[in-house]
Amino acid sequence: MLRVEALKQRLSCLDAEVLDALYGLGRFDPLAVPPEQLTTLLCLAERLEDLDRRHLRAPLLPAELAALVECHEDPSARWAWVGAATRLGMAPLVLDASALRPDPVAAGALAGMNAHALALAAPAGAEGRELVEDLAAGVSDYLRTSFEGRALPVVALEPATLALGDALFLREALGELEGKRLVLAAAEGERGAAAAEARAALFARCG
């Protein structure tokens, strides 16, 4: 296991001001945040990935609960969330869509009460965005009235967020993406088209 001070030293090259801006952020949209925040997040992920490959644990968030609500049958979001949470020392919890019934806002309040991070693997399109907004509203309402003074990040495991992993893979294989031309192939169906569109938008933001 990597000691905390050693881990801080490995991450010291990251822009502290940008990290401070990311800290406590309730929602992260890789297609909307400033470019410097996106770049810093990718660099942070690369350093944590390097530690993982060296079999060095980085339990930054020990004994904290990382909850995931699944609303579709694609297992990739579950593996991504559980793997990341475990590597950070968190306890992952996976719930199905029934956790949102009958009131997603009330479900968000329960998440705010019990979880330290919350992810939603929602359907693509307007329905998914509405679910995320309702959950985030419930979380915000609870935290605002609880006087706990903490933030709970709500992560939408949608195509744009999952495409961050693809961006990391390409940066590792090709180096900086600025100026490079990429050809994307979309799988059939609505989710395949949404994933290709999100990757195109994210890779464009990476240069």
PDB file of C-alpha atoms in Angstrom, residues 13-192:
ATOM      1  CA  CYS A  13       2.937  18.012 -10.340  1.00  0.00           C
ATOM      2  CA  LEU A  14      -0.779  18.531 -10.958  1.00  0.00           C
ATOM      3  CA  ASP A  15      -2.156  22.078 -10.980  1.00  0.00           C
ATOM      4  CA  ALA A  16      -3.267  22.699  -7.381  1.00  0.00           C
ATOM      5  CA  GLU A  17      -5.648  25.524  -8.292  1.00  0.00           C
ATOM      6  CA  VAL A  18      -7.452  23.397 -10.867  1.00  0.00           C
ATOM      7  CA  LEU A  19      -7.689  20.507  -8.398  1.00  0.00           C
ATOM      8  CA  ASP A  20      -9.191  22.867  -5.821  1.00  0.00           C
ATOM      9  CA  ALA A  21     -11.822  23.895  -8.379  1.00  0.00           C
ATOM     10  CA  LEU A  22     -12.693  20.236  -8.964  1.00  0.00           C
ATOM     11  CA  TYR A  23     -12.840  19.414  -5.253  1.00  0.00           C
ATOM     12  CA  GLY A  24     -16.406  19.310  -3.982  1.00  0.00           C
ATOM     13  CA  LEU A  25     -17.882  19.574  -7.478  1.00  0.00           C
ATOM     14  CA  GLY A  26     -21.354  18.060  -7.334  1.00  0.00           C
ATOM     15  CA  ARG A  27     -21.610  17.277 -11.055  1.00  0.00           C
ATOM     16  CA  PHE A  28     -18.888  16.754 -13.640  1.00  0.00           C
ATOM     17  CA  ASP A  29     -19.682  16.986 -17.335  1.00  0.00           C
ATOM     18  CA  PRO A  30     -16.545  16.322 -19.434  1.00  0.00           C
ATOM     19  CA  LEU A  31     -18.133  18.143 -22.380  1.00  0.00           C
ATOM     20  CA  ALA A  32     -18.821  21.308 -20.382  1.00  0.00           C
ATOM     21  CA  VAL A  33     -15.976  21.847 -17.909  1.00  0.00           C
ATOM     22  CA  PRO A  34     -13.093  24.218 -18.775  1.00  0.00           C
ATOM     23  CA  PRO A  35     -10.300  22.567 -20.790  1.00  0.00           C
ATOM     24  CA  GLU A  36      -7.791  22.879 -17.935  1.00  0.00           C
ATOM     25  CA  GLN A  37     -10.081  20.880 -15.639  1.00  0.00           C
ATOM     26  CA  LEU A  38     -10.474  18.143 -18.248  1.00  0.00           C
ATOM     27  CA  THR A  39      -6.712  17.979 -18.825  1.00  0.00           C
ATOM     28  CA  THR A  40      -5.970  17.861 -15.095  1.00  0.00           C
ATOM     29  CA  LEU A  41      -8.530  15.103 -14.538  1.00  0.00           C
ATOM     30  CA  LEU A  42      -6.999  13.001 -17.319  1.00  0.00           C
ATOM     31  CA  CYS A  43      -3.508  13.520 -15.862  1.00  0.00           C
ATOM     32  CA  LEU A  44      -4.735  12.519 -12.407  1.00  0.00           C
ATOM     33  CA  ALA A  45      -6.343   9.378 -13.839  1.00  0.00           C
ATOM     34  CA  GLU A  46      -3.100   8.493 -15.649  1.00  0.00           C
ATOM     35  CA  ARG A  47      -1.111   8.737 -12.427  1.00  0.00           C
ATOM     36  CA  LEU A  48      -3.596   6.589 -10.522  1.00  0.00           C
ATOM     37  CA  GLU A  49      -3.570   4.097 -13.395  1.00  0.00           C
ATOM     38  CA  ASP A  50       0.220   3.941 -13.213  1.00  0.00           C
ATOM     39  CA  LEU A  51       0.027   3.147  -9.494  1.00  0.00           C
ATOM     40  CA  ASP A  52      -2.521   0.413 -10.176  1.00  0.00           C
ATOM     41  CA  ARG A  53      -0.276  -1.208 -12.760  1.00  0.00           C
ATOM     42  CA  ARG A  54       2.564  -1.188 -10.258  1.00  0.00           C
ATOM     43  CA  HIS A  55       0.257  -2.976  -7.779  1.00  0.00           C
ATOM     44  CA  LEU A  56       0.413   0.022  -5.442  1.00  0.00           C
ATOM     45  CA  ARG A  57      -2.860   0.673  -3.670  1.00  0.00           C
ATOM     46  CA  ALA A  58      -3.984   4.281  -3.273  1.00  0.00           C
ATOM     47  CA  PRO A  59      -6.841   4.145  -0.727  1.00  0.00           C
ATOM     48  CA  LEU A  60      -7.673   7.842  -0.754  1.00  0.00           C
ATOM     49  CA  LEU A  61     -11.250   7.287   0.435  1.00  0.00           C
ATOM     50  CA  PRO A  62     -11.188   4.385   2.908  1.00  0.00           C
ATOM     51  CA  ALA A  63     -14.473   2.988   4.233  1.00  0.00           C
ATOM     52  CA  GLU A  64     -16.619   5.441   2.235  1.00  0.00           C
ATOM     53  CA  LEU A  65     -19.695   4.235   0.365  1.00  0.00           C
ATOM     54  CA  ALA A  66     -19.795   4.457  -3.445  1.00  0.00           C
ATOM     55  CA  ALA A  67     -23.346   3.737  -4.626  1.00  0.00           C
ATOM     56  CA  LEU A  68     -24.355   2.950  -8.200  1.00  0.00           C
ATOM     57  CA  VAL A  69     -27.945   2.835  -9.457  1.00  0.00           C
ATOM     58  CA  GLU A  70     -28.272   0.783 -12.654  1.00  0.00           C
ATOM     59  CA  CYS A  71     -31.107   1.544 -15.067  1.00  0.00           C
ATOM     60  CA  HIS A  72     -29.943  -0.550 -18.024  1.00  0.00           C
ATOM     61  CA  GLU A  73     -28.320  -3.919 -18.609  1.00  0.00           C
ATOM     62  CA  ASP A  74     -24.956  -2.769 -20.000  1.00  0.00           C
ATOM     63  CA  PRO A  75     -22.378  -4.219 -17.543  1.00  0.00           C
ATOM     64  CA  SER A  76     -19.543  -1.861 -18.556  1.00  0.00           C
ATOM     65  CA  ALA A  77     -20.731   0.941 -16.249  1.00  0.00           C
ATOM     66  CA  ARG A  78     -20.932  -1.465 -13.293  1.00  0.00           C
ATOM     67  CA  TRP A  79     -17.404  -2.754 -13.831  1.00  0.00           C
ATOM     68  CA  ALA A  80     -16.018   0.760 -14.279  1.00  0.00           C
ATOM     69  CA  TRP A  81     -17.633   2.068 -11.099  1.00  0.00           C
ATOM     70  CA  VAL A  82     -16.914  -0.941  -8.873  1.00  0.00           C
ATOM     71  CA  GLY A  83     -13.312  -1.153 -10.088  1.00  0.00           C
ATOM     72  CA  ALA A  84     -12.601   2.531  -9.535  1.00  0.00           C
ATOM     73  CA  ALA A  85     -14.305   2.623  -6.136  1.00  0.00           C
ATOM     74  CA  THR A  86     -12.430  -0.434  -4.876  1.00  0.00           C
ATOM     75  CA  ARG A  87      -9.076   0.931  -6.012  1.00  0.00           C
ATOM     76  CA  LEU A  88      -9.732   4.116  -4.006  1.00  0.00           C
ATOM     77  CA  GLY A  89     -10.537   2.088  -0.893  1.00  0.00           C
ATOM     78  CA  MET A  90     -14.299   2.675  -1.060  1.00  0.00           C
ATOM     79  CA  ALA A  91     -17.063   0.148  -0.488  1.00  0.00           C
ATOM     80  CA  PRO A  92     -19.075  -0.169  -3.732  1.00  0.00           C
ATOM     81  CA  LEU A  93     -22.821  -0.768  -3.604  1.00  0.00           C
ATOM     82  CA  VAL A  94     -24.842  -1.600  -6.756  1.00  0.00           C
ATOM     83  CA  LEU A  95     -28.611  -1.046  -6.787  1.00  0.00           C
ATOM     84  CA  ASP A  96     -31.112  -1.658  -9.560  1.00  0.00           C
ATOM     85  CA  ALA A  97     -33.635   0.815 -10.961  1.00  0.00           C
ATOM     86  CA  SER A  98     -36.184  -0.062  -8.266  1.00  0.00           C
ATOM     87  CA  ALA A  99     -34.105   2.103  -5.909  1.00  0.00           C
ATOM     88  CA  LEU A 100     -35.473   5.142  -7.776  1.00  0.00           C
ATOM     89  CA  ARG A 101     -39.134   4.227  -7.377  1.00  0.00           C
ATOM     90  CA  PRO A 102     -41.481   5.883  -6.832  1.00  0.00           C
ATOM     91  CA  ASP A 103     -39.614   9.167  -6.354  1.00  0.00           C
ATOM     92  CA  PRO A 104     -36.068   9.773  -7.726  1.00  0.00           C
ATOM     93  CA  VAL A 105     -35.764  13.005  -5.723  1.00  0.00           C
ATOM     94  CA  ALA A 106     -36.487  11.142  -2.477  1.00  0.00           C
ATOM     95  CA  ALA A 107     -33.984   8.481  -3.569  1.00  0.00           C
ATOM     96  CA  GLY A 108     -31.415  11.235  -3.999  1.00  0.00           C
ATOM     97  CA  ALA A 109     -32.087  12.412  -0.451  1.00  0.00           C
ATOM     98  CA  LEU A 110     -31.470   8.881   0.858  1.00  0.00           C
ATOM     99  CA  ALA A 111     -28.236   8.757  -1.148  1.00  0.00           C
ATOM    100  CA  GLY A 112     -27.175  12.084   0.321  1.00  0.00           C
ATOM    101  CA  MET A 113     -27.803  10.690   3.783  1.00  0.00           C
ATOM    102  CA  ASN A 114     -25.846   7.458   3.334  1.00  0.00           C
ATOM    103  CA  ALA A 115     -23.417   7.605   0.403  1.00  0.00           C
ATOM    104  CA  HIS A 116     -20.173   9.479  -0.192  1.00  0.00           C
ATOM    105  CA  ALA A 117     -20.338   9.188  -3.995  1.00  0.00           C
ATOM    106  CA  LEU A 118     -23.271   8.363  -6.237  1.00  0.00           C
ATOM    107  CA  ALA A 119     -23.356   7.155  -9.839  1.00  0.00           C
ATOM    108  CA  LEU A 120     -26.280   6.591 -12.141  1.00  0.00           C
ATOM    109  CA  ALA A 121     -26.112   4.331 -15.189  1.00  0.00           C
ATOM    110  CA  ALA A 122     -29.136   5.881 -16.896  1.00  0.00           C
ATOM    111  CA  PRO A 123     -30.788   5.419 -20.271  1.00  0.00           C
ATOM    112  CA  ALA A 124     -29.502   7.596 -23.082  1.00  0.00           C
ATOM    113  CA  GLY A 125     -31.337  10.766 -24.019  1.00  0.00           C
ATOM    114  CA  ALA A 126     -33.799  12.995 -22.212  1.00  0.00           C
ATOM    115  CA  GLU A 127     -35.052  10.272 -19.859  1.00  0.00           C
ATOM    116  CA  GLY A 128     -31.561   9.656 -18.502  1.00  0.00           C
ATOM    117  CA  ARG A 129     -30.812  13.358 -18.096  1.00  0.00           C
ATOM    118  CA  GLU A 130     -34.075  13.841 -16.185  1.00  0.00           C
ATOM    119  CA  LEU A 131     -33.223  10.992 -13.799  1.00  0.00           C
ATOM    120  CA  VAL A 132     -29.787  12.460 -13.123  1.00  0.00           C
ATOM    121  CA  GLU A 133     -31.268  15.905 -12.477  1.00  0.00           C
ATOM    122  CA  ASP A 134     -33.867  14.475 -10.074  1.00  0.00           C
ATOM    123  CA  LEU A 135     -31.265  12.483  -8.144  1.00  0.00           C
ATOM    124  CA  ALA A 136     -28.923  15.471  -7.949  1.00  0.00           C
ATOM    125  CA  ALA A 137     -31.806  17.648  -6.729  1.00  0.00           C
ATOM    126  CA  GLY A 138     -32.564  15.192  -3.929  1.00  0.00           C
ATOM    127  CA  VAL A 139     -28.912  15.054  -2.913  1.00  0.00           C
ATOM    128  CA  SER A 140     -28.627  18.861  -2.907  1.00  0.00           C
ATOM    129  CA  ASP A 141     -31.828  19.279  -0.901  1.00  0.00           C
ATOM    130  CA  TYR A 142     -30.635  16.865   1.774  1.00  0.00           C
ATOM    131  CA  LEU A 143     -27.121  18.309   2.060  1.00  0.00           C
ATOM    132  CA  ARG A 144     -28.450  21.867   2.183  1.00  0.00           C
ATOM    133  CA  THR A 145     -30.671  21.098   5.170  1.00  0.00           C
ATOM    134  CA  SER A 146     -28.425  18.627   6.991  1.00  0.00           C
ATOM    135  CA  PHE A 147     -25.697  21.135   7.936  1.00  0.00           C
ATOM    136  CA  GLU A 148     -23.083  18.428   7.416  1.00  0.00           C
ATOM    137  CA  GLY A 149     -20.911  20.751   5.341  1.00  0.00           C
ATOM    138  CA  ARG A 150     -19.934  18.105   2.796  1.00  0.00           C
ATOM    139  CA  ALA A 151     -20.349  17.505  -0.901  1.00  0.00           C
ATOM    140  CA  LEU A 152     -21.517  14.329  -2.595  1.00  0.00           C
ATOM    141  CA  PRO A 153     -20.435  13.939  -6.212  1.00  0.00           C
ATOM    142  CA  VAL A 154     -23.139  12.675  -8.556  1.00  0.00           C
ATOM    143  CA  VAL A 155     -21.643  10.935 -11.591  1.00  0.00           C
ATOM    144  CA  ALA A 156     -23.745  10.184 -14.653  1.00  0.00           C
ATOM    145  CA  LEU A 157     -22.197   7.101 -16.241  1.00  0.00           C
ATOM    146  CA  GLU A 158     -23.302   8.209 -19.672  1.00  0.00           C
ATOM    147  CA  PRO A 159     -21.394   7.972 -22.975  1.00  0.00           C
ATOM    148  CA  ALA A 160     -19.419  11.197 -22.459  1.00  0.00           C
ATOM    149  CA  THR A 161     -18.206  10.095 -19.006  1.00  0.00           C
ATOM    150  CA  LEU A 162     -17.331   6.562 -20.088  1.00  0.00           C
ATOM    151  CA  ALA A 163     -15.480   7.993 -23.107  1.00  0.00           C
ATOM    152  CA  LEU A 164     -12.880   9.396 -20.696  1.00  0.00           C
ATOM    153  CA  GLY A 165     -11.460   5.871 -20.499  1.00  0.00           C
ATOM    154  CA  ASP A 166     -11.143   5.791 -24.285  1.00  0.00           C
ATOM    155  CA  ALA A 167      -9.355   9.145 -24.211  1.00  0.00           C
ATOM    156  CA  LEU A 168      -6.871   7.788 -21.660  1.00  0.00           C
ATOM    157  CA  PHE A 169      -6.229   4.712 -23.808  1.00  0.00           C
ATOM    158  CA  LEU A 170      -5.570   6.861 -26.881  1.00  0.00           C
ATOM    159  CA  ARG A 171      -3.269   9.209 -24.943  1.00  0.00           C
ATOM    160  CA  GLU A 172      -1.277   6.194 -23.799  1.00  0.00           C
ATOM    161  CA  ALA A 173      -1.088   4.704 -27.297  1.00  0.00           C
ATOM    162  CA  LEU A 174      -0.648   7.881 -29.348  1.00  0.00           C
ATOM    163  CA  GLY A 175       0.600  10.523 -26.937  1.00  0.00           C
ATOM    164  CA  GLU A 176      -1.088  13.905 -26.937  1.00  0.00           C
ATOM    165  CA  LEU A 177      -4.174  13.876 -29.149  1.00  0.00           C
ATOM    166  CA  GLU A 178      -3.877  17.452 -30.362  1.00  0.00           C
ATOM    167  CA  GLY A 179      -3.670  17.579 -34.165  1.00  0.00           C
ATOM    168  CA  LYS A 180      -4.355  13.878 -34.690  1.00  0.00           C
ATOM    169  CA  ARG A 181      -7.165  12.561 -36.894  1.00  0.00           C
ATOM    170  CA  LEU A 182      -9.324   9.745 -35.587  1.00  0.00           C
ATOM    171  CA  VAL A 183     -11.927   7.596 -37.323  1.00  0.00           C
ATOM    172  CA  LEU A 184     -14.825   6.437 -35.143  1.00  0.00           C
ATOM    173  CA  ALA A 185     -17.121   3.498 -35.874  1.00  0.00           C
ATOM    174  CA  ALA A 186     -20.549   3.430 -34.216  1.00  0.00           C
ATOM    175  CA  ALA A 187     -22.359   0.303 -33.094  1.00  0.00           C
ATOM    176  CA  GLU A 188     -25.957  -0.135 -34.163  1.00  0.00           C
ATOM    177  CA  GLY A 189     -28.775   1.340 -32.122  1.00  0.00           C
ATOM    178  CA  GLU A 190     -29.391   4.452 -30.070  1.00  0.00           C
ATOM    179  CA  ARG A 191     -26.726   3.711 -27.454  1.00  0.00           C
ATOM    180  CA  GLY A 192     -24.088   3.034 -30.121  1.00  0.00           C
TER     181      GLY A 192
END
